[in-house]
JSON list of C-alpha atoms in Angstrom, two decimals:
[
{"chain": "R", "resi": 1, "resn": "MET", "atom": "CA", "xyz": [135.92, 57.48, 151.51]},
{"chain": "R", "resi": 2, "resn": "THR", "atom": "CA", "xyz": [133.26, 59.65, 149.26]},
{"chain": "R", "resi": 3, "resn": "ALA", "atom": "CA", "xyz": [132.45, 63.18, 149.20]},
{"chain": "R", "resi": 4, "resn": "THR", "atom": "CA", "xyz": [127.92, 63.52, 150.07]},
{"chain": "R", "resi": 5, "resn": "PRO", "atom": "CA", "xyz": [126.65, 66.61, 148.78]},
{"chain": "R", "resi": 6, "resn": "SER", "atom": "CA", "xyz": [126.49, 68.50, 152.15]},
{"chain": "R", "resi": 7, "resn": "ASP", "atom": "CA", "xyz": [130.95, 68.20, 151.35]},
{"chain": "R", "resi": 8, "resn": "CYS", "atom": "CA", "xyz": [130.26, 70.40, 147.92]},
{"chain": "R", "resi": 9, "resn": "CYS", "atom": "CA", "xyz": [130.34, 73.77, 150.65]},
{"chain": "R", "resi": 10, "resn": "PRO", "atom": "CA", "xyz": [131.23, 73.45, 153.57]},
{"chain": "R", "resi": 11, "resn": "GLU", "atom": "CA", "xyz": [129.57, 76.30, 155.22]},
{"chain": "R", "resi": 12, "resn": "VAL", "atom": "CA", "xyz": [127.75, 78.28, 152.72]},
{"chain": "R", "resi": 13, "resn": "GLY", "atom": "CA", "xyz": [123.95, 78.77, 153.50]},
{"chain": "R", "resi": 14, "resn": "ALA", "atom": "CA", "xyz": [120.82, 79.66, 151.27]},
{"chain": "R", "resi": 15, "resn": "ILE", "atom": "CA", "xyz": [117.72, 81.19, 151.55]},
{"chain": "R", "resi": 16, "resn": "VAL", "atom": "CA", "xyz": [115.63, 78.18, 150.84]},
{"chain": "R", "resi": 17, "resn": "GLN", "atom": "CA", "xyz": [111.22, 78.48, 150.86]},
{"chain": "R", "resi": 18, "resn": "ARG", "atom": "CA", "xyz": [110.15, 76.07, 153.36]},
{"chain": "R", "resi": 19, "resn": "THR", "atom": "CA", "xyz": [108.07, 73.97, 151.20]},
{"chain": "R", "resi": 20, "resn": "VAL", "atom": "CA", "xyz": [111.36, 73.77, 148.95]},
{"chain": "R", "resi": 21, "resn": "ALA", "atom": "CA", "xyz": [113.46, 72.74, 152.34]},
{"chain": "R", "resi": 22, "resn": "ASN", "atom": "CA", "xyz": [110.95, 70.26, 154.24]},
{"chain": "R", "resi": 23, "resn": "GLY", "atom": "CA", "xyz": [110.48, 68.84, 150.18]},
{"chain": "R", "resi": 24, "resn": "GLU", "atom": "CA", "xyz": [106.99, 69.75, 150.05]},
{"chain": "R", "resi": 25, "resn": "MET", "atom": "CA", "xyz": [107.65, 71.61, 146.91]},
{"chain": "R", "resi": 26, "resn": "PRO", "atom": "CA", "xyz": [110.51, 71.43, 144.06]},
{"chain": "R", "resi": 27, "resn": "ALA", "atom": "CA", "xyz": [113.30, 73.98, 144.00]},
{"chain": "R", "resi": 28, "resn": "LEU", "atom": "CA", "xyz": [112.79, 75.71, 140.49]},
{"chain": "R", "resi": 29, "resn": "VAL", "atom": "CA", "xyz": [114.24, 78.52, 140.78]},
{"chain": "R", "resi": 30, "resn": "VAL", "atom": "CA", "xyz": [117.41, 78.69, 141.90]},
{"chain": "R", "resi": 31, "resn": "VAL", "atom": "CA", "xyz": [119.19, 82.65, 142.06]},
{"chain": "R", "resi": 32, "resn": "HIS", "atom": "CA", "xyz": [123.15, 83.32, 142.42]},
{"chain": "R", "resi": 33, "resn": "ASP", "atom": "CA", "xyz": [122.80, 86.72, 143.32]},
{"chain": "R", "resi": 34, "resn": "ASP", "atom": "CA", "xyz": [125.14, 89.75, 142.81]},
{"chain": "R", "resi": 35, "resn": "GLU", "atom": "CA", "xyz": [126.28, 89.74, 146.25]},
{"chain": "R", "resi": 36, "resn": "GLY", "atom": "CA", "xyz": [126.86, 85.90, 145.62]},
{"chain": "R", "resi": 37, "resn": "ASP", "atom": "CA", "xyz": [123.46, 84.95, 148.08]},
{"chain": "R", "resi": 38, "resn": "TRP", "atom": "CA", "xyz": [122.07, 81.52, 147.27]},
{"chain": "R", "resi": 39, "resn": "LEU", "atom": "CA", "xyz": [117.92, 82.08, 147.10]},
{"chain": "R", "resi": 40, "resn": "ILE", "atom": "CA", "xyz": [116.46, 79.32, 146.15]},
{"chain": "R", "resi": 41, "resn": "GLY", "atom": "CA", "xyz": [112.48, 78.59, 145.65]},
{"chain": "R", "resi": 42, "resn": "ASP", "atom": "CA", "xyz": [110.19, 77.00, 144.24]},
{"chain": "R", "resi": 43, "resn": "GLY", "atom": "CA", "xyz": [108.84, 79.08, 141.65]},
{"chain": "R", "resi": 44, "resn": "VAL", "atom": "CA", "xyz": [104.90, 78.96, 143.34]},
{"chain": "R", "resi": 45, "resn": "ASN", "atom": "CA", "xyz": [104.37, 80.75, 146.08]},
{"chain": "R", "resi": 46, "resn": "ASP", "atom": "CA", "xyz": [105.86, 84.39, 146.84]},
{"chain": "R", "resi": 47, "resn": "PRO", "atom": "CA", "xyz": [108.87, 83.67, 148.85]},
{"chain": "R", "resi": 48, "resn": "ASN", "atom": "CA", "xyz": [108.39, 87.93, 150.53]},
{"chain": "R", "resi": 49, "resn": "VAL", "atom": "CA", "xyz": [105.39, 86.43, 152.76]},
{"chain": "R", "resi": 50, "resn": "ASP", "atom": "CA", "xyz": [105.99, 86.33, 156.66]},
{"chain": "R", "resi": 51, "resn": "ASP", "atom": "CA", "xyz": [108.49, 82.58, 157.27]},
{"chain": "R", "resi": 52, "resn": "ALA", "atom": "CA", "xyz": [108.32, 81.43, 153.85]},
{"chain": "R", "resi": 53, "resn": "CYS", "atom": "CA", "xyz": [111.98, 81.08, 153.59]},
{"chain": "R", "resi": 54, "resn": "GLY", "atom": "CA", "xyz": [114.24, 80.42, 155.85]},
{"chain": "R", "resi": 55, "resn": "LEU", "atom": "CA", "xyz": [118.50, 79.84, 156.20]},
{"chain": "R", "resi": 56, "resn": "PHE", "atom": "CA", "xyz": [119.42, 76.54, 155.51]},
{"chain": "R", "resi": 57, "resn": "HIS", "atom": "CA", "xyz": [122.67, 74.93, 154.47]},
{"chain": "R", "resi": 58, "resn": "LEU", "atom": "CA", "xyz": [123.17, 74.69, 151.13]},
{"chain": "R", "resi": 59, "resn": "GLY", "atom": "CA", "xyz": [124.82, 71.18, 151.70]},
{"chain": "R", "resi": 60, "resn": "HIS", "atom": "CA", "xyz": [121.38, 69.20, 153.33]},
{"chain": "R", "resi": 61, "resn": "VAL", "atom": "CA", "xyz": [119.28, 70.95, 150.55]},
{"chain": "R", "resi": 62, "resn": "ILE", "atom": "CA", "xyz": [121.74, 69.24, 147.85]},
{"chain": "R", "resi": 63, "resn": "GLU", "atom": "CA", "xyz": [120.73, 65.74, 149.36]},
{"chain": "R", "resi": 64, "resn": "MET", "atom": "CA", "xyz": [117.38, 66.27, 148.85]},
{"chain": "R", "resi": 65, "resn": "ASP", "atom": "CA", "xyz": [118.04, 67.59, 145.39]},
{"chain": "R", "resi": 66, "resn": "PRO", "atom": "CA", "xyz": [120.83, 66.60, 144.64]},
{"chain": "R", "resi": 67, "resn": "SER", "atom": "CA", "xyz": [119.69, 68.16, 140.58]},
{"chain": "R", "resi": 68, "resn": "LEU", "atom": "CA", "xyz": [120.61, 71.56, 141.70]},
{"chain": "R", "resi": 69, "resn": "MET", "atom": "CA", "xyz": [124.34, 70.35, 142.34]},
{"chain": "R", "resi": 70, "resn": "GLN", "atom": "CA", "xyz": [124.02, 71.44, 138.28]},
{"chain": "R", "resi": 71, "resn": "VAL", "atom": "CA", "xyz": [123.48, 74.74, 138.86]},
{"chain": "R", "resi": 72, "resn": "LEU", "atom": "CA", "xyz": [126.57, 75.55, 141.46]},
{"chain": "R", "resi": 73, "resn": "ASP", "atom": "CA", "xyz": [129.23, 76.53, 139.15]},
{"chain": "R", "resi": 74, "resn": "MET", "atom": "CA", "xyz": [126.59, 79.77, 137.71]},
{"chain": "R", "resi": 75, "resn": "PRO", "atom": "CA", "xyz": [128.01, 82.70, 138.38]},
{"chain": "R", "resi": 76, "resn": "ALA", "atom": "CA", "xyz": [126.74, 85.43, 140.45]},
{"chain": "R", "resi": 77, "resn": "ALA", "atom": "CA", "xyz": [123.95, 87.36, 139.02]},
{"chain": "R", "resi": 78, "resn": "HIS", "atom": "CA", "xyz": [123.08, 84.91, 137.81]},
{"chain": "R", "resi": 79, "resn": "ILE", "atom": "CA", "xyz": [119.23, 83.04, 137.97]},
{"chain": "R", "resi": 80, "resn": "ALA", "atom": "CA", "xyz": [118.67, 79.26, 136.86]},
{"chain": "R", "resi": 81, "resn": "THR", "atom": "CA", "xyz": [115.16, 78.16, 136.28]},
{"chain": "R", "resi": 82, "resn": "ARG", "atom": "CA", "xyz": [112.92, 75.04, 135.19]},
{"chain": "R", "resi": 83, "resn": "GLU", "atom": "CA", "xyz": [109.25, 74.02, 135.28]},
{"chain": "R", "resi": 84, "resn": "SER", "atom": "CA", "xyz": [109.95, 70.83, 136.89]},
{"chain": "R", "resi": 85, "resn": "ALA", "atom": "CA", "xyz": [112.47, 68.74, 138.52]},
{"chain": "R", "resi": 86, "resn": "ALA", "atom": "CA", "xyz": [112.40, 66.38, 135.71]},
{"chain": "R", "resi": 87, "resn": "SER", "atom": "CA", "xyz": [112.96, 69.46, 133.20]},
{"chain": "R", "resi": 88, "resn": "ALA", "atom": "CA", "xyz": [116.38, 70.92, 133.09]},
{"chain": "R", "resi": 89, "resn": "TRP", "atom": "CA", "xyz": [118.23, 73.67, 134.36]},
{"chain": "R", "resi": 90, "resn": "GLU", "atom": "CA", "xyz": [118.25, 77.26, 132.22]},
{"chain": "R", "resi": 91, "resn": "ILE", "atom": "CA", "xyz": [121.03, 79.51, 133.90]},
{"chain": "R", "resi": 92, "resn": "ALA", "atom": "CA", "xyz": [120.19, 83.48, 132.25]},
{"chain": "R", "resi": 93, "resn": "ALA", "atom": "CA", "xyz": [121.44, 86.89, 133.92]},
{"chain": "R", "resi": 94, "resn": "LEU", "atom": "CA", "xyz": [119.64, 88.21, 136.22]},
{"chain": "R", "resi": 95, "resn": "GLN", "atom": "CA", "xyz": [117.78, 91.25, 134.92]},
{"chain": "R", "resi": 96, "resn": "TYR", "atom": "CA", "xyz": [116.97, 93.39, 138.59]},
{"chain": "R", "resi": 97, "resn": "GLU", "atom": "CA", "xyz": [113.60, 95.38, 138.14]},
{"chain": "R", "resi": 98, "resn": "ASP", "atom": "CA", "xyz": [114.53, 99.52, 137.89]}
]
């Protein structure tokens, strides 16, 4: 039996911008926050607008965008960004504003 992206992280949820979850825009920002939560955004639209994000199974989001597998080993308190869906992910320590 071949493993699928949804097998990589059973029971793991992520806060995902609906523009990414519905395939309207690519994931350009992935945050693995200091509490271990995953947040995935389009890097363009405000994720804080009402109903802009939802809770989705991380494996289903990865099935839509397998390149997300490249950042799953990112430690907590880090952020991955890229300029386009064709760009490489760049990972950095997450900086919190005071």
